[in-house]
PDB file of C-alpha atoms and ligand atoms in Angstrom:
ATOM      1  CA  MET V 195      -0.027   0.084   0.130  1.00 73.00           C
ATOM      2  CA  ASN V 196       1.398   3.431  -0.927  1.00 89.00           C
ATOM      3  CA  LYS V 197       2.727   5.438   1.869  1.00 95.00           C
ATOM      4  CA  ILE V 198       1.742   9.179   2.926  1.00 96.00           C
ATOM      5  CA  SER V 199       4.244  11.638   4.457  1.00 97.00           C
ATOM      6  CA  VAL V 200       2.862  13.467   7.359  1.00 98.00           C
ATOM      7  CA  THR V 201       4.574  16.156   9.500  1.00 98.00           C
ATOM      8  CA  PHE V 202       3.240  17.173  13.105  1.00 98.00           C
ATOM      9  CA  TYR V 203       4.416  17.630  16.512  1.00 98.00           C
ATOM     10  CA  VAL V 204       4.307  14.765  19.318  1.00 98.00           C
ATOM     11  CA  ASN V 205       5.223  15.900  22.896  1.00 98.00           C
ATOM     12  CA  GLY V 206       6.485  19.260  21.464  1.00 98.00           C
ATOM     13  CA  LYS V 207       9.085  17.564  18.973  1.00 98.00           C
ATOM     14  CA  LYS V 208       8.482  17.600  14.995  1.00 98.00           C
ATOM     15  CA  GLU V 209       8.055  14.439  13.419  1.00 98.00           C
ATOM     16  CA  VAL V 210       7.892  13.419   9.881  1.00 98.00           C
ATOM     17  CA  LEU V 211       6.448  10.016   9.285  1.00 98.00           C
ATOM     18  CA  GLU V 212       5.503   7.700   6.332  1.00 98.00           C
ATOM     19  CA  VAL V 213       1.990   6.108   7.209  1.00 98.00           C
ATOM     20  CA  THR V 214      -0.610   4.126   5.347  1.00 96.00           C
ATOM     21  CA  PRO V 215      -3.916   5.712   4.509  1.00 96.00           C
ATOM     22  CA  LYS V 216      -5.544   3.543   7.372  1.00 96.00           C
ATOM     23  CA  GLU V 217      -3.028   3.943  10.046  1.00 98.00           C
ATOM     24  CA  ARG V 218      -4.745   5.158  13.331  1.00 98.00           C
ATOM     25  CA  LEU V 219      -2.817   7.612  15.285  1.00 98.00           C
ATOM     26  CA  LEU V 220      -2.988   5.235  18.187  1.00 98.00           C
ATOM     27  CA  ASP V 221      -0.586   2.658  16.112  1.00 98.00           C
ATOM     28  CA  THR V 222       1.474   5.549  14.936  1.00 98.00           C
ATOM     29  CA  LEU V 223       2.265   6.648  18.464  1.00 98.00           C
ATOM     30  CA  ARG V 224       2.769   2.916  19.718  1.00 98.00           C
ATOM     31  CA  ASP V 225       4.592   1.281  17.105  1.00 98.00           C
ATOM     32  CA  GLN V 226       6.338   4.171  15.201  1.00 98.00           C
ATOM     33  CA  LEU V 227       7.127   6.365  18.315  1.00 98.00           C
ATOM     34  CA  LYS V 228       7.192   3.890  21.161  1.00 98.00           C
ATOM     35  CA  LEU V 229       4.928   5.864  23.280  1.00 98.00           C
ATOM     36  CA  LYS V 230       3.486   3.053  25.228  1.00 98.00           C
ATOM     37  CA  SER V 231       1.468   5.242  27.427  1.00 98.00           C
ATOM     38  CA  VAL V 232      -1.202   5.054  24.849  1.00 98.00           C
ATOM     39  CA  LYS V 233      -3.543   1.961  25.328  1.00 98.00           C
ATOM     40  CA  GLU V 234      -5.528   0.187  23.299  1.00 98.00           C
ATOM     41  CA  GLY V 235      -8.723  -1.082  24.552  1.00 97.00           C
ATOM     42  CA  CYS V 236     -11.919  -1.367  22.810  1.00 97.00           C
ATOM     43  CA  ASP V 237     -10.712   0.170  19.042  1.00 96.00           C
ATOM     44  CA  VAL V 238     -14.062   1.570  18.744  1.00 97.00           C
ATOM     45  CA  GLY V 239     -13.928   4.842  20.621  1.00 97.00           C
ATOM     46  CA  GLU V 240     -15.753   3.464  23.826  1.00 97.00           C
ATOM     47  CA  CYS V 241     -13.224   3.087  26.451  1.00 98.00           C
ATOM     48  CA  GLY V 242     -10.829   5.992  26.334  1.00 98.00           C
ATOM     49  CA  ALA V 243      -7.723   4.130  27.366  1.00 98.00           C
ATOM     50  CA  CYS V 244      -6.041   5.456  23.857  1.00 98.00           C
ATOM     51  CA  THR V 245      -6.935   9.216  24.684  1.00 98.00           C
ATOM     52  CA  VAL V 246      -4.400  11.847  23.440  1.00 98.00           C
ATOM     53  CA  ILE V 247      -4.456  15.819  23.503  1.00 98.00           C
ATOM     54  CA  LEU V 248      -4.843  16.657  19.745  1.00 98.00           C
ATOM     55  CA  ASN V 249      -4.595  20.415  19.296  1.00 98.00           C
ATOM     56  CA  GLY V 250      -5.735  21.221  22.801  1.00 98.00           C
ATOM     57  CA  GLN V 251      -8.742  18.802  22.824  1.00 98.00           C
ATOM     58  CA  ALA V 252      -8.584  15.122  24.346  1.00 98.00           C
ATOM     59  CA  VAL V 253      -9.363  12.714  21.449  1.00 98.00           C
ATOM     60  CA  HIS V 254      -9.566   9.058  21.185  1.00 98.00           C
ATOM     61  CA  SER V 255      -6.393   8.234  19.274  1.00 98.00           C
ATOM     62  CA  CYS V 256      -8.115   5.022  17.862  1.00 98.00           C
ATOM     63  CA  LEU V 257     -10.459   7.128  15.602  1.00 98.00           C
ATOM     64  CA  VAL V 258      -8.047   9.567  14.452  1.00 98.00           C
ATOM     65  CA  LEU V 259      -6.354   8.653  11.153  1.00 98.00           C
ATOM     66  CA  THR V 260      -2.316   9.754  11.189  1.00 98.00           C
ATOM     67  CA  ALA V 261      -2.721  10.770   7.589  1.00 98.00           C
ATOM     68  CA  GLN V 262      -5.210  13.423   8.441  1.00 97.00           C
ATOM     69  CA  LEU V 263      -2.521  15.139  10.333  1.00 98.00           C
ATOM     70  CA  ASP V 264      -0.588  18.206   9.122  1.00 98.00           C
ATOM     71  CA  GLY V 265       1.217  20.271  11.436  1.00 98.00           C
ATOM     72  CA  ASP V 266      -0.864  18.991  14.173  1.00 98.00           C
ATOM     73  CA  GLU V 267       0.128  19.099  18.063  1.00 98.00           C
ATOM     74  CA  VAL V 268      -0.335  15.834  19.729  1.00 98.00           C
ATOM     75  CA  TYR V 269       0.435  15.262  23.724  1.00 98.00           C
ATOM     76  CA  THR V 270       0.547  11.946  25.329  1.00 98.00           C
ATOM     77  CA  THR V 271       1.232  11.214  28.800  1.00 98.00           C
ATOM     78  CA  GLU V 272       5.173  11.033  28.235  1.00 98.00           C
ATOM     79  CA  SER V 273       4.899  14.773  28.118  1.00 98.00           C
ATOM     80  CA  LEU V 274       3.643  15.257  31.523  1.00 98.00           C
ATOM     81  CA  GLU V 275       6.838  14.315  33.666  1.00 95.00           C
ATOM     82  CA  LYS V 276       9.597  17.155  33.579  1.00 94.00           C
ATOM     83  CA  ASP V 277      13.412  16.767  34.644  1.00 93.00           C
ATOM     84  CA  GLY V 278      12.493  13.702  36.418  1.00 93.00           C
ATOM     85  CA  LEU V 279       9.436  15.508  38.071  1.00 96.00           C
ATOM     86  CA  LEU V 280       5.868  13.932  37.994  1.00 97.00           C
ATOM     87  CA  ASP V 281       3.337  16.589  36.945  1.00 97.00           C
ATOM     88  CA  PRO V 282       0.960  17.783  39.875  1.00 96.00           C
ATOM     89  CA  LEU V 283      -1.711  15.944  38.328  1.00 97.00           C
ATOM     90  CA  GLN V 284       0.312  12.516  38.253  1.00 97.00           C
ATOM     91  CA  GLN V 285       1.140  13.303  41.843  1.00 97.00           C
ATOM     92  CA  ALA V 286      -2.299  13.717  42.787  1.00 97.00           C
ATOM     93  CA  PHE V 287      -3.323  10.567  41.343  1.00 97.00           C
ATOM     94  CA  ILE V 288      -0.712   8.412  43.559  1.00 97.00           C
ATOM     95  CA  ASP V 289      -1.817  10.333  46.459  1.00 97.00           C
ATOM     96  CA  HIS V 290      -5.349   9.856  46.420  1.00 97.00           C
ATOM     97  CA  GLN V 291      -4.770   6.096  45.306  1.00 96.00           C
ATOM     98  CA  ALA V 292      -6.579   6.915  41.984  1.00 97.00           C
ATOM     99  CA  VAL V 293      -4.626   4.156  40.110  1.00 97.00           C
ATOM    100  CA  GLN V 294      -5.105   0.537  40.694  1.00 96.00           C
ATOM    101  CA  CYS V 295      -4.231  -1.498  37.420  1.00 97.00           C
ATOM    102  CA  GLY V 296      -3.369   1.546  35.883  1.00 97.00           C
ATOM    103  CA  PHE V 297      -4.545   0.910  32.303  1.00 98.00           C
ATOM    104  CA  CYS V 298      -6.898   3.642  32.173  1.00 98.00           C
ATOM    105  CA  THR V 299      -4.767   6.023  33.777  1.00 98.00           C
ATOM    106  CA  PRO V 300      -2.854   7.659  30.806  1.00 98.00           C
ATOM    107  CA  GLY V 301      -6.229   8.264  29.013  1.00 98.00           C
ATOM    108  CA  ILE V 302      -7.683   9.688  32.069  1.00 98.00           C
ATOM    109  CA  LEU V 303      -4.509  12.041  32.732  1.00 98.00           C
ATOM    110  CA  MET V 304      -5.060  13.245  29.522  1.00 98.00           C
ATOM    111  CA  SER V 305      -8.799  14.093  29.658  1.00 98.00           C
ATOM    112  CA  ALA V 306      -7.858  15.862  32.962  1.00 98.00           C
ATOM    113  CA  LYS V 307      -4.914  17.774  31.446  1.00 98.00           C
ATOM    114  CA  ALA V 308      -7.033  18.941  28.696  1.00 98.00           C
ATOM    115  CA  LEU V 309      -9.788  20.193  30.792  1.00 98.00           C
ATOM    116  CA  LEU V 310      -7.178  21.841  33.325  1.00 97.00           C
ATOM    117  CA  ASN V 311      -5.513  23.358  30.364  1.00 97.00           C
ATOM    118  CA  LYS V 312      -8.677  25.122  29.388  1.00 97.00           C
ATOM    119  CA  ASN V 313     -10.352  25.434  32.964  1.00 97.00           C
ATOM    120  CA  PRO V 314      -8.080  25.448  36.031  1.00 96.00           C
ATOM    121  CA  ASN V 315     -10.905  25.761  38.245  1.00 96.00           C
ATOM    122  CA  PRO V 316     -13.313  23.147  37.239  1.00 96.00           C
ATOM    123  CA  THR V 317     -16.491  22.153  38.851  1.00 96.00           C
ATOM    124  CA  ARG V 318     -17.052  18.254  40.152  1.00 96.00           C
ATOM    125  CA  GLU V 319     -19.687  18.165  37.146  1.00 97.00           C
ATOM    126  CA  GLU V 320     -16.960  19.628  34.568  1.00 98.00           C
ATOM    127  CA  ILE V 321     -14.672  17.039  35.992  1.00 98.00           C
ATOM    128  CA  LYS V 322     -17.093  14.011  35.543  1.00 98.00           C
ATOM    129  CA  THR V 323     -17.940  15.551  32.097  1.00 98.00           C
ATOM    130  CA  ALA V 324     -14.394  15.511  31.116  1.00 98.00           C
ATOM    131  CA  ILE V 325     -13.324  12.044  31.852  1.00 98.00           C
ATOM    132  CA  GLU V 326     -17.077  10.600  30.891  1.00 97.00           C
ATOM    133  CA  GLY V 327     -15.055   8.874  27.755  1.00 97.00           C
ATOM    134  CA  ASN V 328     -12.744   7.107  30.102  1.00 98.00           C
ATOM    135  CA  LEU V 329     -13.601   3.912  31.653  1.00 98.00           C
ATOM    136  CA  CYS V 330     -12.074   2.647  34.690  1.00 97.00           C
ATOM    137  CA  ARG V 331     -12.884  -1.063  35.744  1.00 96.00           C
ATOM    138  CA  CYS V 332     -11.276  -1.011  39.334  1.00 96.00           C
ATOM    139  CA  THR V 333     -11.344   2.455  40.923  1.00 92.00           C
ATOM    140  CA  GLY V 334     -15.003   3.356  41.026  1.00 92.00           C
ATOM    141  CA  TYR V 335     -13.682   7.008  39.902  1.00 97.00           C
ATOM    142  CA  GLU V 336     -14.379   8.932  43.161  1.00 97.00           C
ATOM    143  CA  GLN V 337     -10.673   8.794  43.777  1.00 97.00           C
ATOM    144  CA  ILE V 338     -10.095  10.097  40.249  1.00 98.00           C
ATOM    145  CA  ILE V 339     -12.307  12.875  40.741  1.00 98.00           C
ATOM    146  CA  GLN V 340     -10.797  13.891  44.121  1.00 97.00           C
ATOM    147  CA  ALA V 341      -7.267  13.526  42.574  1.00 97.00           C
ATOM    148  CA  ILE V 342      -8.344  16.286  39.556  1.00 97.00           C
ATOM    149  CA  GLU V 343     -10.056  18.261  42.113  1.00 96.00           C
ATOM    150  CA  SER V 344      -7.018  18.439  44.361  1.00 96.00           C
ATOM    151  CA  VAL V 345      -4.846  20.161  41.477  1.00 95.00           C
ATOM    152  CA  SER V 346      -7.135  22.960  40.758  1.00 88.00           C
ATOM    153  CA  GLU V 347      -5.694  26.308  41.062  1.00 76.00           C
ATOM    154  CA  LYS V 348      -8.096  27.281  43.728  1.00 69.00           C
ATOM    155  CA  LYS V 349      -7.636  23.974  45.976  1.00 73.00           C
ATOM    156  CA  LEU V 350      -3.697  24.272  45.199  1.00 70.00           C
ATOM    157  CA  SER V 351      -3.350  27.955  46.271  1.00 70.00           C
ATOM    158  CA  SER V 352      -5.544  27.329  49.605  1.00 66.00           C
ATOM    159  CA  ARG V 353      -3.017  24.849  51.009  1.00 61.00           C
TER     160      ARG V 353
HETATM  161  S1  FES K 681      -8.938   2.240  22.316  1.00 79.25           S
HETATM  162 FE1  FES K 681      -9.633   4.044  21.663  1.00 79.25          FE
HETATM  163  S2  FES K 681     -11.442   4.400  22.753  1.00 79.25           S
HETATM  164 FE2  FES K 681     -10.992   2.345  23.498  1.00 79.25          FE
HETATM  165  S1  FES K 682      -7.233   1.795  37.301  1.00 79.25           S
HETATM  166 FE1  FES K 682      -7.795  -0.457  36.164  1.00 79.25          FE
HETATM  167  S2  FES K 682      -9.148   0.262  34.767  1.00 79.25           S
HETATM  168 FE2  FES K 682      -8.654   2.201  35.801  1.00 79.25          FE
END
């Protein structure tokens, strides 16, 4: 099958890649770029395990064709840690015991990060809406919501 050259940015780095017309962003990130935080779950846009941030929006990367990208910006969970330090959101997930098996965690982190980037003080309802496309079979969600709430600007400044 003929390949297509695409140029886009992943975690701030320019990538020029050859992809097949039907290659999904999920596969490009995992297989070509070895970004294994991006998990493959349902493959049909229902579980959220593959969530990444694309141009500021949380999207299911199993539903995006890489060939559609042209200069777009993609961020995965690998972008969160800086200089060996976890992002406060990652630390909050640990502190609130919001991680059990961890399969859903990178996707939920990206959904939460997209929300907090746009809205640093989300309400509980806004947090629930932001992560409604992410399924977690282990935690029951309460600790996840509490972790996200704990890094809102208001909560951090009241410590
Ligand atoms: S693998 Fe993409 S939403 Fe489930
Ligand atoms: S921690 Fe296991 S699916 Fe969420």
